[in-house]
Coordinates of C-alpha atoms and ligand atoms in Angstrom, one line a residue:
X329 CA -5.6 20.0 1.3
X330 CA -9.3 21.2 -0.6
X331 CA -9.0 21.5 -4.3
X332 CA -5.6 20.1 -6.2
X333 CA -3.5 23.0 -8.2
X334 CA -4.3 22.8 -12.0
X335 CA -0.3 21.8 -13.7
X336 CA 0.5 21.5 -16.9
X337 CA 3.0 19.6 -18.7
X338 CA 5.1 20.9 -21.4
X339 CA 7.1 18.1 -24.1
X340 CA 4.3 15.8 -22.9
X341 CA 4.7 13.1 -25.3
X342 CA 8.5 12.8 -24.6
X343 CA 10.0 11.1 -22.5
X344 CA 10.6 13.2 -19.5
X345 CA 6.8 13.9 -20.4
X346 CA 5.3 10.8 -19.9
X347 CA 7.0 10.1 -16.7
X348 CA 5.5 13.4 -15.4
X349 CA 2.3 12.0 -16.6
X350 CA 2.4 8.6 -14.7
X351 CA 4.4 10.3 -11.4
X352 CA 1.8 12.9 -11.3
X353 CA -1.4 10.3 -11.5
X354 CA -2.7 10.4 -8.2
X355 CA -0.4 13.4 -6.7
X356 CA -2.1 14.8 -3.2
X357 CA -1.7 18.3 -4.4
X358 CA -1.4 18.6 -8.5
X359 CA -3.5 17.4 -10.7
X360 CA -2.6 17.2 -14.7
X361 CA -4.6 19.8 -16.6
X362 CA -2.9 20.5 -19.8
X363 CA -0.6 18.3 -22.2
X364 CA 1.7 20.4 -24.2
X365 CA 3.7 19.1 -27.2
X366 CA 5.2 20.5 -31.1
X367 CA 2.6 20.7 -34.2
X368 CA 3.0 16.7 -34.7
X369 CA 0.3 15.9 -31.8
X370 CA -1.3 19.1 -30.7
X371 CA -4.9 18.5 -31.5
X372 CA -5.5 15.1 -31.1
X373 CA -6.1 13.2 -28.1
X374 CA -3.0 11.7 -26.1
X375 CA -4.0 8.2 -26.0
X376 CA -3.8 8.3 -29.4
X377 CA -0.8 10.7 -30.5
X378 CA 1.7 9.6 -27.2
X379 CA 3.8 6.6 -28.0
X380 CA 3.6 5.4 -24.4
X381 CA 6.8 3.6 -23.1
X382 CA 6.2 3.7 -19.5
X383 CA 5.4 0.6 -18.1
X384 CA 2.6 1.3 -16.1
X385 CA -0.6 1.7 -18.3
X386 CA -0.9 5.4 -19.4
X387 CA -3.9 7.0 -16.7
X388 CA -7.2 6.8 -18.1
X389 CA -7.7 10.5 -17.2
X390 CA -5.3 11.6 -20.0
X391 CA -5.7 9.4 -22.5
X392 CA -8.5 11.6 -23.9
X393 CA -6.8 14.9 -23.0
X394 CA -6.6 16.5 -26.4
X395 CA -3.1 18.0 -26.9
X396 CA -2.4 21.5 -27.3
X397 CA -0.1 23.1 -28.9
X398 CA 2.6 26.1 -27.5
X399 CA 1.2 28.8 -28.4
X400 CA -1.9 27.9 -27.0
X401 CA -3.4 29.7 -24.2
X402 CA -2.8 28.1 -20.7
X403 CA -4.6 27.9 -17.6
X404 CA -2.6 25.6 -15.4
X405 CA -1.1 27.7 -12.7
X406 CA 1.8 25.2 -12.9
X407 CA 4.1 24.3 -15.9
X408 CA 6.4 21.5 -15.8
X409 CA 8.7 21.8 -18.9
X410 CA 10.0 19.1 -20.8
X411 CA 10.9 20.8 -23.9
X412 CA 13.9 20.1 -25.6
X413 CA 16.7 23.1 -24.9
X414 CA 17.2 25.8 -27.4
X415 CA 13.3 26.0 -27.3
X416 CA 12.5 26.1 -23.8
X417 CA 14.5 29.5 -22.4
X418 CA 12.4 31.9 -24.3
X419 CA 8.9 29.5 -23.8
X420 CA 9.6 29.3 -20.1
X421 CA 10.5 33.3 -19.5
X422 CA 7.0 34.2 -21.3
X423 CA 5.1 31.7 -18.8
X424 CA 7.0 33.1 -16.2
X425 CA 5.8 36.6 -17.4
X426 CA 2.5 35.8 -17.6
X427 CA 2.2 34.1 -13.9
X428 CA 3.2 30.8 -14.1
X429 CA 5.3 28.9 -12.3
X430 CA 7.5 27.1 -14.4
X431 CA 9.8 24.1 -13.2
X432 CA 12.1 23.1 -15.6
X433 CA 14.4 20.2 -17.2
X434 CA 15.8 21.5 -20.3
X435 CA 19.3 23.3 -19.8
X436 CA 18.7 26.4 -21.1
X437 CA 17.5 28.1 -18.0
X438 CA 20.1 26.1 -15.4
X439 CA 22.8 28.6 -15.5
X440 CA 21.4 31.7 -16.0
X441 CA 22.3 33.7 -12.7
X442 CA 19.3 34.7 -11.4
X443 CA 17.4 31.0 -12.2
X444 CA 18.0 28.4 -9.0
X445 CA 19.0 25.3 -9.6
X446 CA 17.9 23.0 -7.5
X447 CA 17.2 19.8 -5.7
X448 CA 15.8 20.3 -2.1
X449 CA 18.2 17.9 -0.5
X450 CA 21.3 19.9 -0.9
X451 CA 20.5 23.5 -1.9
X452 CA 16.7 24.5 -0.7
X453 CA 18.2 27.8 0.2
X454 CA 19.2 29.1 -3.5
X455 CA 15.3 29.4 -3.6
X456 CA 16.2 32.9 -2.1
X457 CA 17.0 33.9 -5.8
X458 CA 13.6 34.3 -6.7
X459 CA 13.1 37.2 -4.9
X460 CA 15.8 38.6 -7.2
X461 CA 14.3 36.8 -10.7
X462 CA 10.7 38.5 -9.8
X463 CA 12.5 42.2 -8.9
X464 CA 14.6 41.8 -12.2
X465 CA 12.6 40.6 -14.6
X466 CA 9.2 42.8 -12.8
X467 CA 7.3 39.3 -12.3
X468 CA 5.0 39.5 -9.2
X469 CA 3.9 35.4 -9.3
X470 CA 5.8 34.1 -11.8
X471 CA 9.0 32.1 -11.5
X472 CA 11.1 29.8 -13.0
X473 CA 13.1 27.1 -11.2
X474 CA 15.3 24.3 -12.8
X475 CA 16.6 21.0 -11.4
X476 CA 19.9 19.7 -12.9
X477 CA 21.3 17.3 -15.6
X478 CA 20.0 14.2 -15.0
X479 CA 23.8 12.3 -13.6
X480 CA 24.0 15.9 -11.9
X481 CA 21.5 15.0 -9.4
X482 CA 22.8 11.9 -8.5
X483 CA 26.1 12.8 -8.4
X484 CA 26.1 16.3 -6.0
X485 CA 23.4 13.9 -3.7
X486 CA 26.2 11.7 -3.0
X487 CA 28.6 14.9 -3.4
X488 CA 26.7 16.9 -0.4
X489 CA 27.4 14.9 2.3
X490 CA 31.0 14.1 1.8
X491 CA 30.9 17.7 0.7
X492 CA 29.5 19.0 4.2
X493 CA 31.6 17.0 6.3
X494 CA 35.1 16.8 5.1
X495 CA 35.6 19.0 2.3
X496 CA 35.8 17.9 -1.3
X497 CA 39.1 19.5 -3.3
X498 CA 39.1 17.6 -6.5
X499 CA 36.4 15.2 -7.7
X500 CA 36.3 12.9 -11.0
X501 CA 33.4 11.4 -12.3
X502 CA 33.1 8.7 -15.4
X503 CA 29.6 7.8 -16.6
X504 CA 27.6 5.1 -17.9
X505 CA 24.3 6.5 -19.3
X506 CA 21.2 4.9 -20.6
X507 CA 19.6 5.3 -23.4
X508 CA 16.3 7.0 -22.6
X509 CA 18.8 9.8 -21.4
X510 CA 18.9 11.3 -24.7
X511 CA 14.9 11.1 -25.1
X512 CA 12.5 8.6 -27.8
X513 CA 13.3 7.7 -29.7
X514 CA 17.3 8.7 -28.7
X515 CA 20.3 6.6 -29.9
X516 CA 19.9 4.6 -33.2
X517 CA 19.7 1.1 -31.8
X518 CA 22.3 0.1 -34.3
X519 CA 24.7 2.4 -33.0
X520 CA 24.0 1.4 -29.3
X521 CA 24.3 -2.6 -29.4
X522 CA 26.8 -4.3 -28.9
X523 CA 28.7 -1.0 -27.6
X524 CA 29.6 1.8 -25.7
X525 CA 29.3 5.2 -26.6
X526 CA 32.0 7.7 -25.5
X527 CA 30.8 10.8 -25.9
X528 CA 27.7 12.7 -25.3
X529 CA 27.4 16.5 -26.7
X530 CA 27.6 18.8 -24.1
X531 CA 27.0 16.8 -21.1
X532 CA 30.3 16.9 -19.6
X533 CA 30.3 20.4 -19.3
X534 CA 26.5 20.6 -17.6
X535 CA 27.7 18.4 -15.3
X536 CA 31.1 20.2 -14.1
X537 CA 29.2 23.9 -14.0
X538 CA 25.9 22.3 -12.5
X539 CA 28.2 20.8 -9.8
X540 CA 29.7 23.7 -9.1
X541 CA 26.5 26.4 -8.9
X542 CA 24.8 23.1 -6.8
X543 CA 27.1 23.0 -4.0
X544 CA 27.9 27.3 -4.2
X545 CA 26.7 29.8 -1.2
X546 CA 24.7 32.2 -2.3
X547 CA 25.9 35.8 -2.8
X548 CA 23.6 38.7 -3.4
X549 CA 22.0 38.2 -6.7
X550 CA 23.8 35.0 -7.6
X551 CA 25.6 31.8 -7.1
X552 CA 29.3 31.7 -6.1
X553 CA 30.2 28.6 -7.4
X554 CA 32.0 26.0 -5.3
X555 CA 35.9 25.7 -5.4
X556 CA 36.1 22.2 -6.5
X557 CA 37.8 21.2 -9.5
X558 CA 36.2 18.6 -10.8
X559 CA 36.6 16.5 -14.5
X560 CA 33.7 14.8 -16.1
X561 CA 33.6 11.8 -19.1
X562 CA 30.4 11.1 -20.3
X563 CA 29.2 7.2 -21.9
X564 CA 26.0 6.3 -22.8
X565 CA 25.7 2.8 -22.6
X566 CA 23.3 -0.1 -23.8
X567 CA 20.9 0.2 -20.6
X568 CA 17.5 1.2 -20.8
X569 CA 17.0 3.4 -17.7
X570 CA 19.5 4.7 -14.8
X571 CA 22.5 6.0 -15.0
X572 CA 25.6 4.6 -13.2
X573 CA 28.7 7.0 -12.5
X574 CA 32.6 5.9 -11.2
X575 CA 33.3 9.0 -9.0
X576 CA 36.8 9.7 -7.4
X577 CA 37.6 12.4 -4.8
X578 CA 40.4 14.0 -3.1
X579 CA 38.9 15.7 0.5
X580 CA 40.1 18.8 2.3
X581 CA 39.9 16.6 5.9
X582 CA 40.8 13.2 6.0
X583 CA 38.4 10.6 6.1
X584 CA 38.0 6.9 7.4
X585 CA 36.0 5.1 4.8
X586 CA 33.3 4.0 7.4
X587 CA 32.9 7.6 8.5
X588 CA 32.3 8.5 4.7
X589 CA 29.3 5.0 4.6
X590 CA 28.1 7.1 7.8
X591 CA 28.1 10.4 6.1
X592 CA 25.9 9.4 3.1
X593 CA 23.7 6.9 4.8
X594 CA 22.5 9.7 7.7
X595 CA 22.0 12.5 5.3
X596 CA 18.3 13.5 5.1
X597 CA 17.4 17.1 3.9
X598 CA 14.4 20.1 3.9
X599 CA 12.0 17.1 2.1
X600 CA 12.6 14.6 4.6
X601 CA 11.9 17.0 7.5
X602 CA 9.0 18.2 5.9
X603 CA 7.5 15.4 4.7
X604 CA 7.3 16.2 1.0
X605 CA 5.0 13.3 -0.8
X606 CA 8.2 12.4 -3.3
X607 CA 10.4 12.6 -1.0
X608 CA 12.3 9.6 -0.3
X609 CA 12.7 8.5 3.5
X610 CA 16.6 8.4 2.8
X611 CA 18.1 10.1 -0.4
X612 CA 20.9 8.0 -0.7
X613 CA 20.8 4.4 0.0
X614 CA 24.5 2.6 0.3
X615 CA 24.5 -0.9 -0.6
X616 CA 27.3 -3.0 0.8
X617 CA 27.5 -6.0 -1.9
X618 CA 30.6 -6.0 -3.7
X619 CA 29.0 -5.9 -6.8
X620 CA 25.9 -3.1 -6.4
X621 CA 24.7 -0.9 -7.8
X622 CA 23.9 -2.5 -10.6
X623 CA 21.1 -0.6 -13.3
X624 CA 18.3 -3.4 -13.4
X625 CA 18.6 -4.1 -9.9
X626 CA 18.7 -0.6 -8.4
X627 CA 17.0 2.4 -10.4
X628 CA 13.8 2.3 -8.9
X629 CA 14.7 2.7 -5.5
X630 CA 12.3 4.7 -3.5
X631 CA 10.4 4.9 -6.3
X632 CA 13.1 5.8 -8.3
X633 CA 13.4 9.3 -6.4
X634 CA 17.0 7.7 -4.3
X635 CA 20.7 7.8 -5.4
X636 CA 21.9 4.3 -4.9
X637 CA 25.6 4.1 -3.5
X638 CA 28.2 1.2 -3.6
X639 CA 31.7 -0.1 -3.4
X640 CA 33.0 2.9 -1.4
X641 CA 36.9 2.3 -0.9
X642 CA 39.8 4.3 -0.5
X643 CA 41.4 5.4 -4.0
X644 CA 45.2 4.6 -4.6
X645 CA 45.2 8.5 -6.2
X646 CA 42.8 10.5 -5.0
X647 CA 41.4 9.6 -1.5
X648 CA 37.8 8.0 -1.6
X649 CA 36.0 6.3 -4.9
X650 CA 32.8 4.7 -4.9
X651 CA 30.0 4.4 -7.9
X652 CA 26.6 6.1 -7.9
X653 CA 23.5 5.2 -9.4
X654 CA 20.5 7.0 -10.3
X655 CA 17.0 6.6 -12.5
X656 CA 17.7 9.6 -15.0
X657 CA 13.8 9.9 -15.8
X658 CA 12.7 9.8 -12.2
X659 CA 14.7 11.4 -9.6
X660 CA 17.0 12.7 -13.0
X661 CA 14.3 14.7 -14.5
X662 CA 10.2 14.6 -13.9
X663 CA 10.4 13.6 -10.0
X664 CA 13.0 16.6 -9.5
X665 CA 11.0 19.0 -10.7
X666 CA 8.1 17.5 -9.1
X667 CA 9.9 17.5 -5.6
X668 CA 11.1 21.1 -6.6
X669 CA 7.3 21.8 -6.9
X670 CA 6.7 20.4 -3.6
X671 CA 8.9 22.2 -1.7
X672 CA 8.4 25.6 -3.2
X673 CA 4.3 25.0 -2.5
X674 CA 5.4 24.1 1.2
X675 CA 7.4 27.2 1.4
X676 CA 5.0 28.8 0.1
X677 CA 6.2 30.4 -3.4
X678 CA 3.2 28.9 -5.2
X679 CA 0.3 31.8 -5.5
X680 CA -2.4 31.8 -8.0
X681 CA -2.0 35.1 -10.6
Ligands
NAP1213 P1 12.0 13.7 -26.0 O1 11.7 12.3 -25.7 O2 12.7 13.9 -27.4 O3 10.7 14.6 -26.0 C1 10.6 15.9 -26.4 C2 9.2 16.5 -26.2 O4 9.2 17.9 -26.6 C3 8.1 15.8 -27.0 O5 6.9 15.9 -26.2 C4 8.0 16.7 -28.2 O6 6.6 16.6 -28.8 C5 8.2 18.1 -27.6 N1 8.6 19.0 -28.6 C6 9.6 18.9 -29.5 N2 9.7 20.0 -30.3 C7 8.7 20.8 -29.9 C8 8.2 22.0 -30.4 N3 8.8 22.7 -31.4 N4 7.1 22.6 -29.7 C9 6.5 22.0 -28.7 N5 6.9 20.7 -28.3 C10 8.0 20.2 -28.8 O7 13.0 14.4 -25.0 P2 13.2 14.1 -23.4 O8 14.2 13.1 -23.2 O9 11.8 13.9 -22.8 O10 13.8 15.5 -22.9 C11 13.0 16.6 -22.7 C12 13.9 17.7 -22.0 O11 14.3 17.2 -20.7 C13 15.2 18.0 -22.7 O12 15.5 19.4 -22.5 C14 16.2 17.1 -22.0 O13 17.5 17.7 -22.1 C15 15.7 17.2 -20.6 N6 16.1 16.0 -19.7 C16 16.0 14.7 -20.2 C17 16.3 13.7 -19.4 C18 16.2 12.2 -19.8 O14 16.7 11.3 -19.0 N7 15.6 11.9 -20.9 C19 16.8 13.9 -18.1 C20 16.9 15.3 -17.6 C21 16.5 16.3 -18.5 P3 6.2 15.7 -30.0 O15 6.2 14.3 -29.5 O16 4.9 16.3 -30.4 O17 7.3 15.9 -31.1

C-alpha cells in the first residue's frame, strides 16, 4: 500500500484513546493525524496534557501533536471515536455528514437501526446496512459503524460458534469487570479495594440487546434480532484490565462437550481469511487448565485482540458452562474498531470525500 489514510482519534486522552494511540503506532495502513479531546487539553500538546497509562511509552510522533478541540475542523478521512455516550451520537452523525468515516465505541450509536454493529468474526455481513444509513440519511462517503460493549465482544465471539453449530435457546452470563472498564480515572479506589462491585449502570442491558442485534440476520433496513433469551449480571471487580465472564447455556441440538472445545477452537472468520493486520490467527483460544483463564495471565493474548476460553463442562441446569475472558481496552474497544476499520478498507467502504 503507497501513502497511509490520515485517522483521527476522538476522546484521545481517555482511556479507549490512548490505546488507539499506542495500537495504531506503526499500523500498515492508518496513520494518527488528529487527537481530539473536551476544552481541558485541546490546545496544548499531548505529551504534556495526556496522563499516559499505557505501558508502552507514549509514540514520540504524538507526544507533540497539539490537541484539538471538537469543534475543530477535521481533515482525517478517518475518525475513531472514543467519546463518552450522550456526547458522541450527535458528534459522530455530523462527521458522518460531512464525509467521514466514523468507527465508534460509545453506545449511543450501537442500536440505532440503521448503524451496524459489528465485529468481523461473527457478523461482517450487517455491513450491508450502510447502503441503507447513506440512502437515509443522503451521505454519499460517510458512515458510521460501531463495535459492541466491551464484555459483548467477548462474549457473542464465544457465543458464534456454539451459536452456528448447535443452536443456543437460553444463555446466562455473570461478569467480572476491571476497572479501566469504566474509563481514568473510573472507580474511586476506595470503593474498589478490598471488594466487588455488583452493579454497573446500564451495562446489563447493552449486553443482552448487543447480543441479540450481533448474532440477528439481516432484514431489509434492519436487524432482526436473535431469539435467544438471554440474562446478564454485571461486577466490576478489583483487576486492572480484562474482563472475565461465567456464561451458561441451554442449546437447541445437543452437544458433547468435546464437540463444543472443537467448535470454538476451529472458528476463524472474514479477518482471518483475509488476512486483516489485527486480526488474530485464532479468535478464541481455549485453554484446558483447570484453573484458566485467569486476568493477569491471559488478556493480552494475541495481542490482546483473542477471547480466551476455559473450564468448558456440562451445566447441572442448563446444558454447557464455561468462562470467557477478554482485554476490554484492546479487542473490547480500540482494537475492534480498528479491525472494523480494516475490514471495511478491505471491502472497500473506505473512499476519500
Ligand atoms: P475516559 O477514560 O473517561 O475518556 C474520555 C475521553 O473523552 C477523554 O479523552 C476526554 O477528554 C474526552 N471527553 C470528555 N468530555 C468531552 C467533551 N465534552 N468534548 C470532547 N472530548 C471529551 O473514557 P473511556 O473509558 O476511554 O471510554 C470512552 C468511550 O468508550 C465511552 O463511550 C465508553 O463507554 C466506551 N468504551 C470504553 C471501554 C473501556 O474498557 N474503557 C470499552 C468499550 C467502550 P479530556 O481528557 O480532555 O477530558
Amino acid at each position: 500500500m503507497g501513502q497511509k489514510i490520515n485517522v483521527a482519534v476522538l476522546g484521545a486522552t481517555g482511556s479507549v484513546g490512548q490505546r488507539f494511540v499506542q495500537l495504531l503506532e506503526g499500523h500498515p495502513w492508518f496513520k494518527v493525524n488528529e487527537l481530539v479531546a473536551s476544552d481541558r487539553s485541546s490546545g496544548q500538546c499531548y505529551g504534556e496534557v495526556c496522563d499516559w497509562r499505557v505501558s508502552d511509552a507514549m509514540p514520540s510522533s504524538t507526544r507533540e501533536t497539539r490537541v484539538k478541540a471538537l469543534g475543530d475542523r477535521l481533515e482525517s478521512q478517518i475518525v475513531f471515536s472514543s467519546l463518552p455516550g450522550g456526547l458522541a451520537s450527535t458528534v459522530e452523525a455530523e462527521l458522518a455528514a460531512q464525509g467521514k468515516q466514523v468507527f465508534t465505541n460509545a453506545s449511543d450509536n450501537r442500536m440505532v437501526p440503521d448503524v451496524p454493529l459489528v465485529i468481523p468474526e461473527v457478523n461482517p455481513d450487517h455491513l450491508g446496512l450502510i447502503e441503507s444509513q447513506r440512502r437515509n440519511r443522503g451521505w454519499s462517503d460517510g458512515l458510521i459503524v460501531a463495535n459492541p460493549n466491551c464484555s459483548t465482544i467477548h462474549l457473542v465471539l464465544a457465543l458464534k460458534p456454539i451459536w452456528e453449530e448447535f443452536g443456543i435457546e437460553q444463555a446466562m452470563v455473570t461478569t467480572l469487570q476491571a476497572a479501566s472498564g469504566a474509563g481514568y480515572p473510573g472507580v474511586p479506589s476506595l470503593d474498589l479495594i478490598d471488594n466487588v462491585v455488583p452493579y454497573i449502570g446500564g451495562e446489563e442491558e447493552k449486553i443482552e440487546h448487543e447480543t441479540l442485534k450481533l448474532l440477528g440476520t439481516v432484514a431489509g433496513e434492519h436487524i432482526a434480532s436473535a431469539a435467544i433469551t438471554l440474562s446478564a449480571q454485571c461486577t466490576r471487580v478489583p483487576v486492572r484490565d480484562g474482563h472475565l465472564e461465567s456464561v451458561s447455556l441451554r442449546l437447541r441440538k445437543k452437544a458433547a462437550i468435546p464437540q463444543v472445545v472443537e467448535a470454538l477452537e476451529s472458528f476463524t472468520g472474514r479477518p482471518q481469511a483475509l488476512g486483516l493486520p489485527f486480526a488474530p490467527e485464532r479468535p478464541i483460544i481455549v485453554r484446558p487448565e483447570l484453573d484458566r483463564p485467569q486476568p493477569s495471565l491471559d488478556r493480552n493474548a494475541a495481542n490482546g485482540m483473542a477471547s480466551v476460553v476455559g473450564r468448558v463442562r456440562e451445566c447441572s441446569i442448563f446444558d454447557v458452562k464455561f468462562m470467557v475472558l477478554g482485554h476490554n481496552t484492546i479487542r473490547g474497544a480500540a482494537g475492534a474498531s480498528i479491525l472494523n476499520a480494516e475490514l471495511l478498507h478491505q471491502e472497500g467502504y473506505l473512499t476519500a470525500s
